[in-house]
GROMACS .gro file of C-alpha atoms in nm:
model
  394
    1UNK     CA    1  -9.804 -10.588   0.565
    2UNK     CA    2  -9.982 -10.727   0.303
    3UNK     CA    3  -9.691 -10.704   0.048
    4UNK     CA    4  -9.470 -10.888   0.289
    5UNK     CA    5  -9.771 -11.161   0.298
    6UNK     CA    6  -9.756 -11.191  -0.018
    7UNK     CA    7  -9.402 -11.258  -0.086
    8UNK     CA    8  -9.462 -11.485   0.232
    9UNK     CA    9  -9.683 -11.691   0.057
   10UNK     CA   10  -9.524 -11.686  -0.244
   11UNK     CA   11  -9.242 -11.813  -0.086
   12UNK     CA   12  -9.434 -12.104   0.092
   13UNK     CA   13  -9.245 -12.316   0.359
   14UNK     CA   14  -8.863 -12.206   0.411
   15UNK     CA   15  -8.850 -12.547   0.588
   16UNK     CA   16  -8.595 -12.678   0.260
   17UNK     CA   17  -8.390 -12.373   0.297
   18UNK     CA   18  -8.173 -12.504   0.613
   19UNK     CA   19  -8.065 -12.804   0.449
   20UNK     CA   20  -7.929 -12.698   0.138
   21UNK     CA   21  -7.606 -12.749   0.231
   22UNK     CA   22  -7.690 -13.167   0.224
   23UNK     CA   23  -7.829 -13.055  -0.151
   24UNK     CA   24  -7.705 -13.253  -0.443
   25UNK     CA   25  -7.594 -12.987  -0.702
   26UNK     CA   26  -7.895 -13.097  -0.897
   27UNK     CA   27  -8.144 -13.057  -0.644
   28UNK     CA   28  -8.008 -12.716  -0.611
   29UNK     CA   29  -8.041 -12.587  -0.967
   30UNK     CA   30  -8.380 -12.736  -0.928
   31UNK     CA   31  -8.494 -12.508  -0.596
   32UNK     CA   32  -8.363 -12.193  -0.784
   33UNK     CA   33  -8.527 -12.241  -1.111
   34UNK     CA   34  -8.859 -12.317  -0.842
   35UNK     CA   35  -8.805 -12.048  -0.543
   36UNK     CA   36  -8.527 -11.870  -0.641
   37UNK     CA   37  -8.826 -11.552  -0.772
   38UNK     CA   38  -9.020 -11.565  -0.486
   39UNK     CA   39  -8.663 -11.555  -0.216
   40UNK     CA   40  -8.548 -11.226  -0.374
   41UNK     CA   41  -8.956 -11.094  -0.363
   42UNK     CA   42  -8.953 -11.235   0.008
   43UNK     CA   43  -8.620 -11.084   0.079
   44UNK     CA   44  -8.618 -10.703  -0.130
   45UNK     CA   45  -9.004 -10.651   0.134
   46UNK     CA   46  -8.840 -10.827   0.459
   47UNK     CA   47  -8.571 -10.555   0.430
   48UNK     CA   48  -8.839 -10.257   0.361
   49UNK     CA   49  -9.015 -10.406   0.638
   50UNK     CA   50  -8.729 -10.337   0.819
   51UNK     CA   51  -8.606 -10.695   0.888
   52UNK     CA   52  -8.270 -10.625   0.742
   53UNK     CA   53  -8.157 -10.929   0.952
   54UNK     CA   54  -8.434 -11.146   0.824
   55UNK     CA   55  -8.379 -11.016   0.400
   56UNK     CA   56  -7.979 -11.112   0.436
   57UNK     CA   57  -8.101 -11.484   0.575
   58UNK     CA   58  -8.336 -11.513   0.232
   59UNK     CA   59  -8.083 -11.390   0.002
   60UNK     CA   60  -7.803 -11.580   0.166
   61UNK     CA   61  -7.959 -11.851   0.070
   62UNK     CA   62  -8.066 -11.762  -0.259
   63UNK     CA   63  -7.658 -11.713  -0.352
   64UNK     CA   64  -7.634 -12.101  -0.218
   65UNK     CA   65  -7.801 -12.219  -0.420
   66UNK     CA   66  -7.562 -12.033  -0.731
   67UNK     CA   67  -7.322 -12.173  -0.924
   68UNK     CA   68  -7.004 -12.011  -0.711
   69UNK     CA   69  -6.821 -11.739  -0.784
   70UNK     CA   70  -6.446 -11.892  -0.963
   71UNK     CA   71  -6.206 -11.705  -0.743
   72UNK     CA   72  -5.976 -11.522  -1.050
   73UNK     CA   73  -5.632 -11.599  -0.977
   74UNK     CA   74  -5.545 -11.265  -1.014
   75UNK     CA   75  -5.773 -11.121  -0.748
   76UNK     CA   76  -5.628 -11.354  -0.526
   77UNK     CA   77  -5.232 -11.290  -0.577
   78UNK     CA   78  -5.353 -10.872  -0.509
   79UNK     CA   79  -5.557 -10.870  -0.211
   80UNK     CA   80  -5.265 -11.004  -0.078
   81UNK     CA   81  -5.054 -10.717  -0.220
   82UNK     CA   82  -5.338 -10.461  -0.140
   83UNK     CA   83  -5.402 -10.176   0.093
   84UNK     CA   84  -5.667 -10.019   0.208
   85UNK     CA   85  -5.822  -9.684   0.217
   86UNK     CA   86  -6.098  -9.544   0.356
   87UNK     CA   87  -6.353  -9.626   0.110
   88UNK     CA   88  -6.510  -9.204   0.121
   89UNK     CA   89  -6.195  -8.999   0.069
   90UNK     CA   90  -6.088  -9.272  -0.134
   91UNK     CA   91  -6.380  -9.264  -0.361
   92UNK     CA   92  -6.407  -8.877  -0.305
   93UNK     CA   93  -6.039  -8.806  -0.441
   94UNK     CA   94  -6.104  -8.982  -0.790
   95UNK     CA   95  -6.430  -8.808  -0.818
   96UNK     CA   96  -6.225  -8.445  -0.770
   97UNK     CA   97  -6.112  -8.516  -1.155
   98UNK     CA   98  -6.483  -8.675  -1.295
   99UNK     CA   99  -6.788  -8.602  -1.407
  100UNK     CA  100  -6.980  -8.851  -1.302
  101UNK     CA  101  -6.974  -9.111  -1.041
  102UNK     CA  102  -7.183  -9.444  -1.047
  103UNK     CA  103  -7.190  -9.637  -0.726
  104UNK     CA  104  -7.448  -9.993  -0.724
  105UNK     CA  105  -7.643 -10.149  -0.418
  106UNK     CA  106  -7.720 -10.470  -0.367
  107UNK     CA  107  -8.088 -10.430  -0.371
  108UNK     CA  108  -8.176 -10.616  -0.011
  109UNK     CA  109  -7.914 -10.479   0.190
  110UNK     CA  110  -8.008 -10.124   0.366
  111UNK     CA  111  -7.657 -10.058   0.529
  112UNK     CA  112  -7.514  -9.989   0.156
  113UNK     CA  113  -7.805  -9.721   0.100
  114UNK     CA  114  -7.637  -9.473   0.389
  115UNK     CA  115  -7.291  -9.577   0.245
  116UNK     CA  116  -7.466  -9.414  -0.046
  117UNK     CA  117  -7.599  -9.124   0.196
  118UNK     CA  118  -7.227  -9.093   0.341
  119UNK     CA  119  -7.080  -9.076   0.009
  120UNK     CA  120  -7.318  -8.848  -0.105
  121UNK     CA  121  -7.262  -8.577   0.211
  122UNK     CA  122  -6.943  -8.551   0.048
  123UNK     CA  123  -6.980  -8.591  -0.322
  124UNK     CA  124  -7.205  -8.245  -0.297
  125UNK     CA  125  -6.842  -8.069  -0.062
  126UNK     CA  126  -6.672  -8.116  -0.491
  127UNK     CA  127  -6.904  -7.988  -0.666
  128UNK     CA  128  -7.165  -8.284  -0.765
  129UNK     CA  129  -7.534  -8.144  -0.804
  130UNK     CA  130  -7.738  -8.397  -0.967
  131UNK     CA  131  -7.870  -8.701  -0.832
  132UNK     CA  132  -8.000  -8.996  -1.000
  133UNK     CA  133  -8.138  -9.324  -0.829
  134UNK     CA  134  -8.285  -9.626  -0.963
  135UNK     CA  135  -8.545  -9.575  -0.746
  136UNK     CA  136  -8.775  -9.273  -0.913
  137UNK     CA  137  -9.090  -9.318  -1.079
  138UNK     CA  138  -8.910  -9.222  -1.417
  139UNK     CA  139  -9.279  -9.021  -1.526
  140UNK     CA  140  -9.223  -8.793  -1.227
  141UNK     CA  141  -8.891  -8.675  -1.403
  142UNK     CA  142  -8.777  -8.388  -1.134
  143UNK     CA  143  -8.863  -8.557  -0.776
  144UNK     CA  144  -8.904  -8.493  -0.433
  145UNK     CA  145  -9.032  -8.072  -0.501
  146UNK     CA  146  -9.030  -8.060  -0.216
  147UNK     CA  147  -8.806  -8.290  -0.001
  148UNK     CA  148  -9.143  -8.546   0.127
  149UNK     CA  149  -9.053  -8.902   0.080
  150UNK     CA  150  -9.364  -9.076   0.012
  151UNK     CA  151  -9.454  -9.443  -0.106
  152UNK     CA  152  -9.558  -9.279  -0.424
  153UNK     CA  153  -9.170  -9.152  -0.490
  154UNK     CA  154  -9.068  -9.510  -0.606
  155UNK     CA  155  -9.086  -9.884  -0.575
  156UNK     CA  156  -8.671  -9.882  -0.336
  157UNK     CA  157  -8.783  -9.616  -0.162
  158UNK     CA  158  -9.033  -9.717   0.067
  159UNK     CA  159  -8.765  -9.948   0.291
  160UNK     CA  160  -8.650  -9.653   0.599
  161UNK     CA  161  -8.291  -9.658   0.494
  162UNK     CA  162  -8.318  -9.543   0.124
  163UNK     CA  163  -8.559  -9.264   0.291
  164UNK     CA  164  -8.333  -9.181   0.521
  165UNK     CA  165  -8.078  -9.087   0.234
  166UNK     CA  166  -8.329  -8.897  -0.011
  167UNK     CA  167  -8.407  -8.668   0.283
  168UNK     CA  168  -8.036  -8.626   0.399
  169UNK     CA  169  -7.973  -8.585  -0.005
  170UNK     CA  170  -8.279  -8.300  -0.005
  171UNK     CA  171  -8.181  -8.150   0.282
  172UNK     CA  172  -7.823  -8.116   0.119
  173UNK     CA  173  -7.956  -7.924  -0.183
  174UNK     CA  174  -7.924  -8.199  -0.461
  175UNK     CA  175  -8.078  -8.218  -0.754
  176UNK     CA  176  -8.239  -8.541  -0.780
  177UNK     CA  177  -8.367  -8.643  -1.127
  178UNK     CA  178  -8.613  -8.996  -1.247
  179UNK     CA  179  -8.398  -9.141  -1.492
  180UNK     CA  180  -8.472  -9.529  -1.524
  181UNK     CA  181  -8.671  -9.701  -1.821
  182UNK     CA  182  -8.887  -9.939  -1.728
  183UNK     CA  183  -9.218  -9.901  -1.866
  184UNK     CA  184  -9.040  -9.825  -2.211
  185UNK     CA  185  -8.867 -10.180  -2.247
  186UNK     CA  186  -9.177 -10.345  -2.076
  187UNK     CA  187  -9.325 -10.499  -2.480
  188UNK     CA  188  -8.954 -10.637  -2.575
  189UNK     CA  189  -8.988 -10.996  -2.598
  190UNK     CA  190  -8.703 -11.164  -2.449
  191UNK     CA  191  -8.569 -11.069  -2.157
  192UNK     CA  192  -8.268 -10.925  -2.340
  193UNK     CA  193  -8.435 -10.684  -2.560
  194UNK     CA  194  -8.597 -10.624  -2.206
  195UNK     CA  195  -8.324 -10.507  -2.048
  196UNK     CA  196  -8.142 -10.362  -2.360
  197UNK     CA  197  -8.405 -10.058  -2.415
  198UNK     CA  198  -8.376 -10.058  -2.023
  199UNK     CA  199  -8.023  -9.973  -2.055
  200UNK     CA  200  -8.008  -9.717  -2.336
  201UNK     CA  201  -8.357  -9.558  -2.219
  202UNK     CA  202  -8.227  -9.469  -1.921
  203UNK     CA  203  -7.940  -9.263  -2.100
  204UNK     CA  204  -8.156  -9.143  -2.318
  205UNK     CA  205  -8.354  -8.995  -2.013
  206UNK     CA  206  -7.998  -8.847  -1.835
  207UNK     CA  207  -7.928  -8.723  -2.122
  208UNK     CA  208  -8.237  -8.524  -2.159
  209UNK     CA  209  -8.279  -8.432  -1.828
  210UNK     CA  210  -7.936  -8.318  -1.743
  211UNK     CA  211  -7.638  -8.288  -2.040
  212UNK     CA  212  -7.916  -8.124  -2.234
  213UNK     CA  213  -7.950  -7.827  -2.033
  214UNK     CA  214  -7.544  -7.848  -1.896
  215UNK     CA  215  -7.301  -8.107  -2.069
  216UNK     CA  216  -7.082  -8.038  -1.779
  217UNK     CA  217  -7.287  -8.145  -1.522
  218UNK     CA  218  -7.184  -8.348  -1.270
  219UNK     CA  219  -7.358  -8.667  -1.137
  220UNK     CA  220  -7.403  -8.883  -0.846
  221UNK     CA  221  -7.591  -9.202  -1.016
  222UNK     CA  222  -7.747  -9.473  -0.809
  223UNK     CA  223  -7.794  -9.771  -0.879
  224UNK     CA  224  -7.866 -10.232  -0.849
  225UNK     CA  225  -7.618 -10.421  -0.940
  226UNK     CA  226  -7.414 -10.435  -1.315
  227UNK     CA  227  -7.577 -10.123  -1.428
  228UNK     CA  228  -7.260  -9.935  -1.325
  229UNK     CA  229  -7.014 -10.160  -1.496
  230UNK     CA  230  -6.873 -10.010  -1.801
  231UNK     CA  231  -6.775 -10.350  -2.032
  232UNK     CA  232  -6.953 -10.422  -2.273
  233UNK     CA  233  -6.859 -10.141  -2.435
  234UNK     CA  234  -7.142  -9.995  -2.639
  235UNK     CA  235  -7.081 -10.062  -3.052
  236UNK     CA  236  -7.422  -9.959  -3.146
  237UNK     CA  237  -7.759  -9.821  -2.998
  238UNK     CA  238  -7.897 -10.200  -3.128
  239UNK     CA  239  -7.676 -10.435  -2.906
  240UNK     CA  240  -7.643 -10.463  -2.610
  241UNK     CA  241  -7.441 -10.246  -2.299
  242UNK     CA  242  -7.550 -10.129  -1.966
  243UNK     CA  243  -7.608  -9.719  -1.822
  244UNK     CA  244  -7.226  -9.708  -1.775
  245UNK     CA  245  -7.168  -9.775  -2.070
  246UNK     CA  246  -7.371  -9.579  -2.255
  247UNK     CA  247  -7.240  -9.213  -2.091
  248UNK     CA  248  -6.898  -9.347  -2.137
  249UNK     CA  249  -6.972  -9.297  -2.477
  250UNK     CA  250  -7.262  -8.981  -2.530
  251UNK     CA  251  -7.072  -8.819  -2.304
  252UNK     CA  252  -6.739  -8.902  -2.398
  253UNK     CA  253  -6.631  -8.936  -2.041
  254UNK     CA  254  -6.495  -9.209  -1.825
  255UNK     CA  255  -6.746  -9.234  -1.560
  256UNK     CA  256  -6.644  -9.381  -1.131
  257UNK     CA  257  -6.823  -9.721  -1.148
  258UNK     CA  258  -6.792  -9.834  -0.763
  259UNK     CA  259  -6.908 -10.139  -0.667
  260UNK     CA  260  -7.084 -10.265  -0.266
  261UNK     CA  261  -7.285 -10.495  -0.399
  262UNK     CA  262  -7.039 -10.842  -0.374
  263UNK     CA  263  -6.859 -10.761  -0.070
  264UNK     CA  264  -7.020 -10.758   0.241
  265UNK     CA  265  -7.143 -10.983   0.498
  266UNK     CA  266  -7.475 -11.206   0.428
  267UNK     CA  267  -7.437 -11.316   0.817
  268UNK     CA  268  -7.341 -11.630   0.682
  269UNK     CA  269  -7.000 -11.738   0.545
  270UNK     CA  270  -7.122 -12.033   0.282
  271UNK     CA  271  -7.344 -11.678   0.089
  272UNK     CA  272  -7.038 -11.461   0.080
  273UNK     CA  273  -6.852 -11.441  -0.218
  274UNK     CA  274  -6.508 -11.614  -0.173
  275UNK     CA  275  -6.249 -11.337  -0.092
  276UNK     CA  276  -6.498 -11.129   0.148
  277UNK     CA  277  -6.336 -11.329   0.466
  278UNK     CA  278  -6.008 -11.342   0.391
  279UNK     CA  279  -5.955 -10.990   0.280
  280UNK     CA  280  -6.186 -10.813   0.608
  281UNK     CA  281  -5.962 -11.042   0.767
  282UNK     CA  282  -5.639 -10.975   0.628
  283UNK     CA  283  -5.708 -10.553   0.614
  284UNK     CA  284  -5.859 -10.583   1.001
  285UNK     CA  285  -6.045 -10.204   0.938
  286UNK     CA  286  -6.403 -10.145   1.164
  287UNK     CA  287  -6.516  -9.937   0.900
  288UNK     CA  288  -6.551  -9.985   0.463
  289UNK     CA  289  -6.282  -9.911   0.259
  290UNK     CA  290  -6.138 -10.005  -0.048
  291UNK     CA  291  -5.846 -10.142  -0.192
  292UNK     CA  292  -5.527  -9.998  -0.342
  293UNK     CA  293  -5.284 -10.151  -0.537
  294UNK     CA  294  -4.920 -10.123  -0.596
  295UNK     CA  295  -4.960  -9.935  -0.905
  296UNK     CA  296  -5.188  -9.666  -0.736
  297UNK     CA  297  -5.466  -9.799  -0.931
  298UNK     CA  298  -5.763 -10.016  -0.669
  299UNK     CA  299  -5.840 -10.349  -0.667
  300UNK     CA  300  -6.189 -10.534  -0.777
  301UNK     CA  301  -6.150 -10.909  -0.653
  302UNK     CA  302  -6.517 -11.013  -0.799
  303UNK     CA  303  -6.673 -11.079  -1.077
  304UNK     CA  304  -6.658 -10.702  -1.188
  305UNK     CA  305  -6.296 -10.717  -1.222
  306UNK     CA  306  -6.159 -10.511  -1.525
  307UNK     CA  307  -6.617 -10.368  -1.553
  308UNK     CA  308  -6.610 -10.106  -1.251
  309UNK     CA  309  -6.289  -9.919  -1.120
  310UNK     CA  310  -6.350  -9.956  -0.743
  311UNK     CA  311  -6.487 -10.161  -0.502
  312UNK     CA  312  -6.658 -10.177  -0.081
  313UNK     CA  313  -6.582 -10.377   0.173
  314UNK     CA  314  -6.849 -10.372   0.427
  315UNK     CA  315  -6.687 -10.464   0.765
  316UNK     CA  316  -6.914 -10.734   0.919
  317UNK     CA  317  -7.197 -10.554   1.152
  318UNK     CA  318  -7.489 -10.797   1.025
  319UNK     CA  319  -7.428 -10.959   1.416
  320UNK     CA  320  -7.805 -10.923   1.630
  321UNK     CA  321  -7.694 -10.623   1.883
  322UNK     CA  322  -7.901 -10.620   2.265
  323UNK     CA  323  -8.144 -10.453   2.079
  324UNK     CA  324  -8.269 -10.725   1.874
  325UNK     CA  325  -8.170 -10.541   1.514
  326UNK     CA  326  -7.872 -10.570   1.366
  327UNK     CA  327  -7.562 -10.353   1.486
  328UNK     CA  328  -7.463 -10.182   1.165
  329UNK     CA  329  -7.727  -9.946   1.290
  330UNK     CA  330  -7.588  -9.813   1.530
  331UNK     CA  331  -7.239  -9.873   1.410
  332UNK     CA  332  -7.286  -9.742   1.138
  333UNK     CA  333  -7.638  -9.493   1.079
  334UNK     CA  334  -7.534  -9.334   1.449
  335UNK     CA  335  -7.927  -9.445   1.565
  336UNK     CA  336  -8.030  -9.500   1.866
  337UNK     CA  337  -8.261  -9.731   2.043
  338UNK     CA  338  -8.622  -9.715   2.116
  339UNK     CA  339  -8.839  -9.957   2.294
  340UNK     CA  340  -9.180 -10.041   2.064
  341UNK     CA  341  -9.440  -9.817   2.344
  342UNK     CA  342  -9.591 -10.076   2.538
  343UNK     CA  343  -9.982 -10.008   2.392
  344UNK     CA  344  -9.855 -10.161   2.074
  345UNK     CA  345  -9.753 -10.483   2.142
  346UNK     CA  346 -10.057 -10.724   2.027
  347UNK     CA  347 -10.207 -10.952   2.202
  348UNK     CA  348 -10.174 -11.210   2.006
  349UNK     CA  349 -10.100 -11.329   1.631
  350UNK     CA  350  -9.793 -11.069   1.470
  351UNK     CA  351  -9.760 -10.662   1.403
  352UNK     CA  352  -9.562 -10.462   1.200
  353UNK     CA  353  -9.514 -10.117   1.394
  354UNK     CA  354  -9.437  -9.836   1.222
  355UNK     CA  355  -9.272  -9.490   1.348
  356UNK     CA  356  -9.299  -9.195   1.205
  357UNK     CA  357  -9.148  -8.794   1.188
  358UNK     CA  358  -9.428  -8.658   1.365
  359UNK     CA  359  -9.502  -8.313   1.158
  360UNK     CA  360  -9.512  -8.652   0.869
  361UNK     CA  361  -9.853  -8.732   0.697
  362UNK     CA  362  -9.929  -9.121   0.666
  363UNK     CA  363  -9.822  -9.126   0.314
  364UNK     CA  364  -9.451  -9.076   0.431
  365UNK     CA  365  -9.236  -9.372   0.466
  366UNK     CA  366  -9.155  -9.466   0.841
  367UNK     CA  367  -8.822  -9.372   0.943
  368UNK     CA  368  -8.818  -9.691   1.122
  369UNK     CA  369  -9.021 -10.051   1.154
  370UNK     CA  370  -8.976 -10.398   1.351
  371UNK     CA  371  -9.267 -10.685   1.296
  372UNK     CA  372  -9.294 -10.747   1.660
  373UNK     CA  373  -9.508 -11.112   1.741
  374UNK     CA  374  -9.702 -11.157   2.051
  375UNK     CA  375  -9.492 -11.334   2.385
  376UNK     CA  376  -9.161 -11.302   2.204
  377UNK     CA  377  -8.930 -11.018   2.270
  378UNK     CA  378  -8.974 -10.689   2.084
  379UNK     CA  379  -8.687 -10.539   1.888
  380UNK     CA  380  -8.629 -10.189   1.923
  381UNK     CA  381  -8.684  -9.915   1.736
  382UNK     CA  382  -8.422  -9.781   1.536
  383UNK     CA  383  -8.403  -9.398   1.484
  384UNK     CA  384  -8.245  -9.069   1.440
  385UNK     CA  385  -8.296  -8.741   1.608
  386UNK     CA  386  -8.621  -8.618   1.663
  387UNK     CA  387  -8.973  -8.629   1.738
  388UNK     CA  388  -9.179  -8.915   1.590
  389UNK     CA  389  -9.573  -9.005   1.591
  390UNK     CA  390  -9.644  -9.487   1.594
  391UNK     CA  391  -9.862  -9.652   1.407
  392UNK     CA  392  -9.948 -10.114   1.311
  393UNK     CA  393 -10.038 -10.255   1.095
  394UNK     CA  394 -10.160 -10.581   1.184
   0.00000   0.00000   0.00000
């Protein structure tokens, strides 16, 4: 709650964002420079507090402030000729001949962590054994030795769906690995150099913590955005390359790289990728899919085209259901609604209501969270099977 309040204060009044479509280009540029970072932070904290819809709203504003992505004419033609395939089945089939699978995410979209959890469950069945996640604290080479997801496990894993992903991975027997290199890159004088050192250090950590022990180890790596890009190709330790390109060079193997950070709904078509709505309406598929080209390869339609191998399209499940929560929580995550206990509802102001597994302590990441405001209908908690206890933060 404190972090969310800090993010709200940093973002300030949000009224201006209701007028984005009326702003001139230079006004949007100025607003992005002034509040772009604050919007990203607010969106991330809203997602962590269980407000997936609010997070998507904030990032839809951020997307509308940025210059629209220019659609590659080849991508538009490719969409017309492609056919959909179930994303999980297609990725697993392609992964059978690969040593490394790298999947990215948009950090503010918890639904994508549900997809990662489902994919990890299937990859484990075909011999993948190490799961490396960007969230883990780099100072802890072997996270969660007892399977407990605490608030100190990592930054992004404080969000309930990420915690559910990690609990599931532990139950499936994955060997968890921390690899990110934020500390080692902090001394850099420029943002570009900091990013170069981060990618190089991340690849080095993975090599030392996994591949030096077993050069043939099969690894699923869960990252944010462009870390999964194989271009620019590695040239030398002093030139820039993303994590995927480093691993391709160091191990002489071609990682299967999958984007899911571009083709999804923000709940606002004006913020979506220009080809997203066409793709989901054309394919008329109700679960995550990839697009297969006539030549047997897979299509990537965003600016990751030529940089990643596959691209996941998430159907639009952003609509708010009768529970007061996005419908993907029932359709995709298979969670069940439960009313907030009446004795926890505030008589004034607002409260962050948190549900925990009954046998976990207060240092655990909640199973779900909802913000409740006095005098307004309370969103329902969305929970898996189990016994729970509840607490709140003012």
